[in-house]
PDB file of C-alpha atoms in Angstrom:
ATOM      1  CA  MET C  14     168.239  81.656 102.866  1.00 51.00           C
ATOM      2  CA  PRO C  15     164.827  80.037 102.176  1.00 52.00           C
ATOM      3  CA  PRO C  16     161.783  82.022 103.315  1.00 51.00           C
ATOM      4  CA  ILE C  17     160.501  81.243 106.782  1.00 54.00           C
ATOM      5  CA  ALA C  18     157.111  79.540 106.697  1.00 56.00           C
ATOM      6  CA  PRO C  19     154.403  81.454 108.560  1.00 62.00           C
ATOM      7  CA  ALA C  20     153.383  80.067 111.930  1.00 70.00           C
ATOM      8  CA  ALA C  21     150.116  78.174 111.792  1.00 76.00           C
ATOM      9  CA  ALA C  22     147.052  79.722 113.378  1.00 79.00           C
ATOM     10  CA  PRO C  23     146.062  78.086 116.664  1.00 83.00           C
ATOM     11  CA  VAL C  24     144.011  74.932 117.053  1.00 91.00           C
ATOM     12  CA  MET C  25     141.557  75.245 119.926  1.00 93.00           C
ATOM     13  CA  VAL C  26     140.314  72.002 121.474  1.00 95.00           C
ATOM     14  CA  VAL C  27     137.245  72.816 123.565  1.00 95.00           C
ATOM     15  CA  ASP C  28     137.699  70.602 126.614  1.00 93.00           C
ATOM     16  CA  HIS C  29     134.743  71.880 128.621  1.00 94.00           C
ATOM     17  CA  PRO C  30     133.129  68.986 130.554  1.00 96.00           C
ATOM     18  CA  LEU C  31     129.741  69.489 128.887  1.00 95.00           C
ATOM     19  CA  VAL C  32     131.318  69.331 125.446  1.00 96.00           C
ATOM     20  CA  GLN C  33     133.354  66.217 126.228  1.00 96.00           C
ATOM     21  CA  HIS C  34     130.339  64.466 127.776  1.00 97.00           C
ATOM     22  CA  LYS C  35     128.276  65.108 124.650  1.00 97.00           C
ATOM     23  CA  VAL C  36     131.136  64.038 122.358  1.00 97.00           C
ATOM     24  CA  THR C  37     131.227  60.677 124.155  1.00 97.00           C
ATOM     25  CA  LEU C  38     127.510  60.259 123.545  1.00 97.00           C
ATOM     26  CA  VAL C  39     127.735  61.072 119.822  1.00 96.00           C
ATOM     27  CA  ARG C  40     130.611  58.629 119.420  1.00 97.00           C
ATOM     28  CA  SER C  41     128.584  55.724 120.829  1.00 96.00           C
ATOM     29  CA  GLU C  42     127.040  53.401 118.247  1.00 95.00           C
ATOM     30  CA  ASP C  43     124.073  53.016 120.592  1.00 96.00           C
ATOM     31  CA  THR C  44     123.028  56.656 120.148  1.00 96.00           C
ATOM     32  CA  THR C  45     119.872  56.860 118.027  1.00 95.00           C
ATOM     33  CA  THR C  46     119.504  59.120 114.999  1.00 94.00           C
ATOM     34  CA  ASP C  47     117.283  61.626 116.779  1.00 95.00           C
ATOM     35  CA  ASN C  48     119.602  61.844 119.780  1.00 96.00           C
ATOM     36  CA  PHE C  49     122.676  62.049 117.545  1.00 95.00           C
ATOM     37  CA  ARG C  50     121.133  64.960 115.648  1.00 94.00           C
ATOM     38  CA  ARG C  51     120.222  66.752 118.874  1.00 96.00           C
ATOM     39  CA  LEU C  52     123.688  66.241 120.375  1.00 96.00           C
ATOM     40  CA  VAL C  53     125.489  67.521 117.281  1.00 96.00           C
ATOM     41  CA  ARG C  54     123.328  70.623 117.388  1.00 95.00           C
ATOM     42  CA  GLU C  55     124.116  71.160 121.081  1.00 96.00           C
ATOM     43  CA  ILE C  56     127.860  70.662 120.577  1.00 96.00           C
ATOM     44  CA  ALA C  57     127.781  73.120 117.684  1.00 95.00           C
ATOM     45  CA  GLN C  58     126.223  75.723 119.961  1.00 95.00           C
ATOM     46  CA  LEU C  59     128.928  75.229 122.574  1.00 95.00           C
ATOM     47  CA  LEU C  60     131.743  75.400 120.014  1.00 96.00           C
ATOM     48  CA  THR C  61     130.229  78.596 118.620  1.00 94.00           C
ATOM     49  CA  TYR C  62     130.993  80.342 121.913  1.00 92.00           C
ATOM     50  CA  GLU C  63     134.703  79.602 121.455  1.00 92.00           C
ATOM     51  CA  ALA C  64     134.812  80.254 117.706  1.00 93.00           C
ATOM     52  CA  THR C  65     133.368  83.737 118.230  1.00 93.00           C
ATOM     53  CA  ARG C  66     135.293  84.616 121.398  1.00 91.00           C
ATOM     54  CA  ASP C  67     137.480  87.190 119.624  1.00 90.00           C
ATOM     55  CA  LEU C  68     134.776  89.030 117.667  1.00 91.00           C
ATOM     56  CA  ALA C  69     135.228  92.797 117.650  1.00 90.00           C
ATOM     57  CA  MET C  70     133.110  94.843 120.046  1.00 92.00           C
ATOM     58  CA  GLU C  71     132.040  98.472 120.316  1.00 94.00           C
ATOM     59  CA  THR C  72     130.355 100.443 123.068  1.00 95.00           C
ATOM     60  CA  VAL C  73     126.927 101.935 122.372  1.00 95.00           C
ATOM     61  CA  ALA C  74     124.559 104.117 124.339  1.00 96.00           C
ATOM     62  CA  ILE C  75     121.314 102.477 125.452  1.00 95.00           C
ATOM     63  CA  LYS C  76     118.682 103.126 128.079  1.00 96.00           C
ATOM     64  CA  THR C  77     117.486 100.427 130.449  1.00 96.00           C
ATOM     65  CA  PRO C  78     114.127 100.771 132.258  1.00 96.00           C
ATOM     66  CA  ILE C  79     116.156 102.264 135.113  1.00 97.00           C
ATOM     67  CA  ALA C  80     118.875 104.453 133.587  1.00 97.00           C
ATOM     68  CA  PRO C  81     120.990 105.229 130.500  1.00 96.00           C
ATOM     69  CA  MET C  82     124.292 103.392 130.133  1.00 97.00           C
ATOM     70  CA  GLN C  83     127.154 102.495 127.811  1.00 96.00           C
ATOM     71  CA  SER C  84     127.110  98.819 126.853  1.00 96.00           C
ATOM     72  CA  PRO C  85     129.078  96.519 124.484  1.00 94.00           C
ATOM     73  CA  MET C  86     127.758  95.184 121.173  1.00 92.00           C
ATOM     74  CA  LEU C  87     129.298  93.308 118.262  1.00 89.00           C
ATOM     75  CA  SER C  88     130.965  95.377 115.573  1.00 87.00           C
ATOM     76  CA  GLY C  89     133.324  94.833 112.678  1.00 76.00           C
ATOM     77  CA  LYS C  90     132.864  92.322 109.878  1.00 78.00           C
ATOM     78  CA  LYS C  91     129.522  90.586 109.604  1.00 91.00           C
ATOM     79  CA  LEU C  92     129.431  86.791 109.799  1.00 93.00           C
ATOM     80  CA  CYS C  93     128.807  84.134 107.196  1.00 96.00           C
ATOM     81  CA  LEU C  94     128.576  80.453 108.106  1.00 97.00           C
ATOM     82  CA  VAL C  95     129.572  78.101 105.288  1.00 97.00           C
ATOM     83  CA  SER C  96     128.415  74.501 105.472  1.00 96.00           C
ATOM     84  CA  ILE C  97     130.261  71.726 103.662  1.00 95.00           C
ATOM     85  CA  LEU C  98     127.382  69.565 102.441  1.00 90.00           C
ATOM     86  CA  ARG C  99     125.802  67.446 103.566  1.00 86.00           C
ATOM     87  CA  ALA C 100     126.897  66.743 107.131  1.00 89.00           C
ATOM     88  CA  GLY C 101     127.801  70.379 107.701  1.00 91.00           C
ATOM     89  CA  ASN C 102     124.111  71.259 107.758  1.00 92.00           C
ATOM     90  CA  GLY C 103     123.597  69.285 110.965  1.00 89.00           C
ATOM     91  CA  PHE C 104     126.300  71.403 112.567  1.00 89.00           C
ATOM     92  CA  LEU C 105     125.038  74.601 110.957  1.00 92.00           C
ATOM     93  CA  ASP C 106     121.649  74.412 112.677  1.00 90.00           C
ATOM     94  CA  GLY C 107     123.149  74.683 116.156  1.00 93.00           C
ATOM     95  CA  MET C 108     125.348  77.619 115.197  1.00 94.00           C
ATOM     96  CA  LEU C 109     122.414  79.504 113.698  1.00 95.00           C
ATOM     97  CA  ASP C 110     120.575  79.149 117.011  1.00 93.00           C
ATOM     98  CA  LEU C 111     123.189  81.526 118.458  1.00 92.00           C
ATOM     99  CA  LEU C 112     123.929  83.538 115.301  1.00 93.00           C
ATOM    100  CA  PRO C 113     120.506  83.974 113.681  1.00 92.00           C
ATOM    101  CA  ALA C 114     121.567  87.061 111.724  1.00 91.00           C
ATOM    102  CA  ALA C 115     124.515  85.318 110.035  1.00 94.00           C
ATOM    103  CA  ARG C 116     124.364  84.760 106.300  1.00 95.00           C
ATOM    104  CA  VAL C 117     124.783  81.178 105.103  1.00 96.00           C
ATOM    105  CA  GLY C 118     126.765  79.705 102.231  1.00 97.00           C
ATOM    106  CA  HIS C 119     126.985  76.102 101.019  1.00 97.00           C
ATOM    107  CA  ILE C 120     129.747  74.123  99.355  1.00 95.00           C
ATOM    108  CA  GLY C 121     128.835  70.713  97.953  1.00 93.00           C
ATOM    109  CA  LEU C 122     131.757  68.291  97.951  1.00 86.00           C
ATOM    110  CA  TYR C 123     131.834  64.510  97.715  1.00 82.00           C
ATOM    111  CA  ARG C 124     134.843  62.305  98.241  1.00 75.00           C
ATOM    112  CA  ASP C 125     136.007  60.049  95.430  1.00 77.00           C
ATOM    113  CA  PRO C 126     136.032  56.581  97.040  1.00 75.00           C
ATOM    114  CA  GLU C 127     139.203  55.570  95.223  1.00 76.00           C
ATOM    115  CA  THR C 128     141.399  58.657  95.535  1.00 76.00           C
ATOM    116  CA  LEU C 129     139.691  60.232  98.594  1.00 70.00           C
ATOM    117  CA  GLU C 130     139.986  63.558  96.742  1.00 78.00           C
ATOM    118  CA  PRO C 131     137.050  66.025  96.951  1.00 82.00           C
ATOM    119  CA  ILE C 132     134.903  66.768  93.916  1.00 87.00           C
ATOM    120  CA  GLU C 133     132.849  69.973  93.968  1.00 89.00           C
ATOM    121  CA  TYR C 134     129.242  69.904  92.762  1.00 91.00           C
ATOM    122  CA  TYR C 135     127.747  73.028  94.371  1.00 94.00           C
ATOM    123  CA  PHE C 136     128.923  76.486  95.456  1.00 94.00           C
ATOM    124  CA  LYS C 137     126.499  79.191  96.608  1.00 95.00           C
ATOM    125  CA  MET C 138     127.571  82.216  98.659  1.00 96.00           C
ATOM    126  CA  PRO C 139     126.234  85.664  99.596  1.00 95.00           C
ATOM    127  CA  ASP C 140     127.158  88.360  97.083  1.00 93.00           C
ATOM    128  CA  ASP C 141     129.266  90.209  99.667  1.00 93.00           C
ATOM    129  CA  ILE C 142     131.093  87.109 100.934  1.00 94.00           C
ATOM    130  CA  GLN C 143     134.505  88.808 100.567  1.00 93.00           C
ATOM    131  CA  GLU C 144     133.459  91.451 103.127  1.00 92.00           C
ATOM    132  CA  ARG C 145     132.524  88.944 105.833  1.00 94.00           C
ATOM    133  CA  LEU C 146     134.197  86.832 108.479  1.00 94.00           C
ATOM    134  CA  VAL C 147     133.541  83.303 107.232  1.00 96.00           C
ATOM    135  CA  ILE C 148     133.282  80.293 109.549  1.00 97.00           C
ATOM    136  CA  VAL C 149     133.424  76.998 107.662  1.00 97.00           C
ATOM    137  CA  VAL C 150     131.626  74.135 109.407  1.00 96.00           C
ATOM    138  CA  ASP C 151     131.792  70.363 108.970  1.00 94.00           C
ATOM    139  CA  PRO C 152     131.510  67.732 111.722  1.00 93.00           C
ATOM    140  CA  MET C 153     134.520  65.661 110.650  1.00 94.00           C
ATOM    141  CA  LEU C 154     138.020  66.728 109.595  1.00 95.00           C
ATOM    142  CA  ALA C 155     139.370  63.413 108.328  1.00 93.00           C
ATOM    143  CA  THR C 156     141.966  63.575 105.520  1.00 92.00           C
ATOM    144  CA  GLY C 157     141.568  67.355 105.378  1.00 92.00           C
ATOM    145  CA  ASN C 158     141.059  67.252 101.602  1.00 92.00           C
ATOM    146  CA  SER C 159     137.478  68.592 101.633  1.00 92.00           C
ATOM    147  CA  ALA C 160     138.312  71.338 104.117  1.00 94.00           C
ATOM    148  CA  ILE C 161     141.337  72.407 102.053  1.00 95.00           C
ATOM    149  CA  ALA C 162     139.259  72.440  98.859  1.00 94.00           C
ATOM    150  CA  ALA C 163     136.522  74.493 100.530  1.00 95.00           C
ATOM    151  CA  LEU C 164     138.991  77.040 101.894  1.00 96.00           C
ATOM    152  CA  ASN C 165     140.767  77.245  98.531  1.00 96.00           C
ATOM    153  CA  ARG C 166     137.449  78.017  96.854  1.00 95.00           C
ATOM    154  CA  LEU C 167     136.522  80.678  99.403  1.00 97.00           C
ATOM    155  CA  LYS C 168     139.880  82.404  99.085  1.00 97.00           C
ATOM    156  CA  GLU C 169     139.450  82.376  95.302  1.00 95.00           C
ATOM    157  CA  ALA C 170     136.124  84.174  95.918  1.00 94.00           C
ATOM    158  CA  GLY C 171     137.974  86.909  97.798  1.00 95.00           C
ATOM    159  CA  VAL C 172     137.459  85.841 101.421  1.00 96.00           C
ATOM    160  CA  THR C 173     140.308  86.959 103.668  1.00 94.00           C
ATOM    161  CA  ALA C 174     138.944  86.282 107.183  1.00 94.00           C
ATOM    162  CA  LEU C 175     138.352  82.566 107.789  1.00 96.00           C
ATOM    163  CA  LYS C 176     137.886  80.066 110.606  1.00 96.00           C
ATOM    164  CA  TYR C 177     137.142  76.342 110.534  1.00 97.00           C
ATOM    165  CA  VAL C 178     134.969  74.559 113.110  1.00 97.00           C
ATOM    166  CA  CYS C 179     134.524  70.789 113.381  1.00 96.00           C
ATOM    167  CA  LEU C 180     133.396  68.250 115.941  1.00 96.00           C
ATOM    168  CA  ILE C 181     136.237  65.724 115.593  1.00 97.00           C
ATOM    169  CA  ALA C 182     139.555  66.206 113.774  1.00 97.00           C
ATOM    170  CA  SER C 183     142.152  63.613 112.876  1.00 96.00           C
ATOM    171  CA  ARG C 184     145.796  64.407 113.526  1.00 96.00           C
ATOM    172  CA  PRO C 185     146.730  63.818 109.838  1.00 95.00           C
ATOM    173  CA  GLY C 186     143.852  66.042 108.720  1.00 95.00           C
ATOM    174  CA  LEU C 187     144.927  68.816 111.050  1.00 95.00           C
ATOM    175  CA  ARG C 188     148.491  68.674 109.757  1.00 95.00           C
ATOM    176  CA  ALA C 189     147.309  68.802 106.144  1.00 95.00           C
ATOM    177  CA  LEU C 190     144.902  71.694 106.763  1.00 96.00           C
ATOM    178  CA  GLN C 191     147.471  73.743 108.686  1.00 96.00           C
ATOM    179  CA  ALA C 192     150.084  73.177 105.990  1.00 95.00           C
ATOM    180  CA  ALA C 193     147.695  74.324 103.248  1.00 95.00           C
ATOM    181  CA  HIS C 194     146.058  77.177 105.191  1.00 96.00           C
ATOM    182  CA  PRO C 195     148.253  78.249 108.107  1.00 95.00           C
ATOM    183  CA  ASP C 196     146.244  81.472 108.478  1.00 95.00           C
ATOM    184  CA  VAL C 197     142.966  79.698 109.353  1.00 96.00           C
ATOM    185  CA  ALA C 198     142.218  79.130 113.045  1.00 95.00           C
ATOM    186  CA  ILE C 199     140.620  75.774 113.859  1.00 97.00           C
ATOM    187  CA  VAL C 200     138.135  74.984 116.628  1.00 97.00           C
ATOM    188  CA  THR C 201     137.292  71.370 117.462  1.00 97.00           C
ATOM    189  CA  ALA C 202     135.920  69.279 120.306  1.00 97.00           C
ATOM    190  CA  ALA C 203     138.364  66.363 119.925  1.00 97.00           C
ATOM    191  CA  ILE C 204     141.466  65.192 118.079  1.00 97.00           C
ATOM    192  CA  ASP C 205     141.847  61.522 117.128  1.00 96.00           C
ATOM    193  CA  GLU C 206     145.232  60.207 116.072  1.00 94.00           C
ATOM    194  CA  GLN C 207     144.479  57.879 113.162  1.00 94.00           C
ATOM    195  CA  LEU C 208     142.660  57.316 109.876  1.00 95.00           C
ATOM    196  CA  ASN C 209     141.769  53.883 108.509  1.00 93.00           C
ATOM    197  CA  GLU C 210     142.359  52.687 104.946  1.00 89.00           C
ATOM    198  CA  HIS C 211     139.026  54.214 103.865  1.00 85.00           C
ATOM    199  CA  GLY C 212     139.911  57.660 105.218  1.00 87.00           C
ATOM    200  CA  TYR C 213     137.617  57.462 108.248  1.00 91.00           C
ATOM    201  CA  ILE C 214     138.716  58.838 111.611  1.00 96.00           C
ATOM    202  CA  VAL C 215     139.619  56.178 114.215  1.00 96.00           C
ATOM    203  CA  PRO C 216     137.922  55.850 116.666  1.00 96.00           C
ATOM    204  CA  GLY C 217     135.794  58.738 115.361  1.00 95.00           C
ATOM    205  CA  LEU C 218     132.044  58.293 115.264  1.00 94.00           C
ATOM    206  CA  GLY C 219     131.393  56.737 111.865  1.00 91.00           C
ATOM    207  CA  ASP C 220     129.887  58.632 108.933  1.00 90.00           C
ATOM    208  CA  ALA C 221     128.423  61.828 110.404  1.00 92.00           C
ATOM    209  CA  GLY C 222     126.047  62.385 107.471  1.00 90.00           C
ATOM    210  CA  ASP C 223     124.620  58.879 107.686  1.00 91.00           C
ATOM    211  CA  ARG C 224     124.163  59.153 111.422  1.00 92.00           C
ATOM    212  CA  LEU C 225     122.537  62.580 111.143  1.00 92.00           C
ATOM    213  CA  TYR C 226     120.061  61.554 108.476  1.00 90.00           C
ATOM    214  CA  GLY C 227     119.542  57.844 109.106  1.00 86.00           C
ATOM    215  CA  THR C 228     121.084  56.700 105.804  1.00 85.00           C
ATOM    216  CA  ARG C 229     123.754  54.180 104.909  1.00 76.00           C
TER     217      ARG C 229
END
């Protein structure tokens, strides 16, 4: 009997009205660069709440101005946020607003325009990356190739606790990522069904990096 494939980790689509309202605004071609950047940062903050919902807690003794008490605080593995350059940095900023103590790693990947395969040009992580819960961030999960390459690289570096957070995911990209890394939970604000011949998500929002930084 062939081995049974492990069940894929869950995909969480954050359907909160505030998130969906802001996603509509970032999709619009009429949204200016400064507003696009601000909205991506705000959406990243909101998705961070869901991505960190299951963090371990412990109870500690503190004293308020009125009385002593037992109160919950975060415990367990420390966090590292890993940005897939360059668009990931626009998402990273919003997450760091809520997680200022998190360490930060960067993976530089560009997509070959002919094959759509990722090519790595940069990899910089904290020395203790294998001891941390790592959340990989990138606004767009299109073909899934860059996300798969990034997660492969992190696992090679010894990381065992991983999540992936994006703004918009394509259905084909989700399938590819879950097939390659069924142990990695995914958090997104929207799922679009199609990719075009250039590997862009349809309807998507265009090139997130160009829209974040005003380039073409």
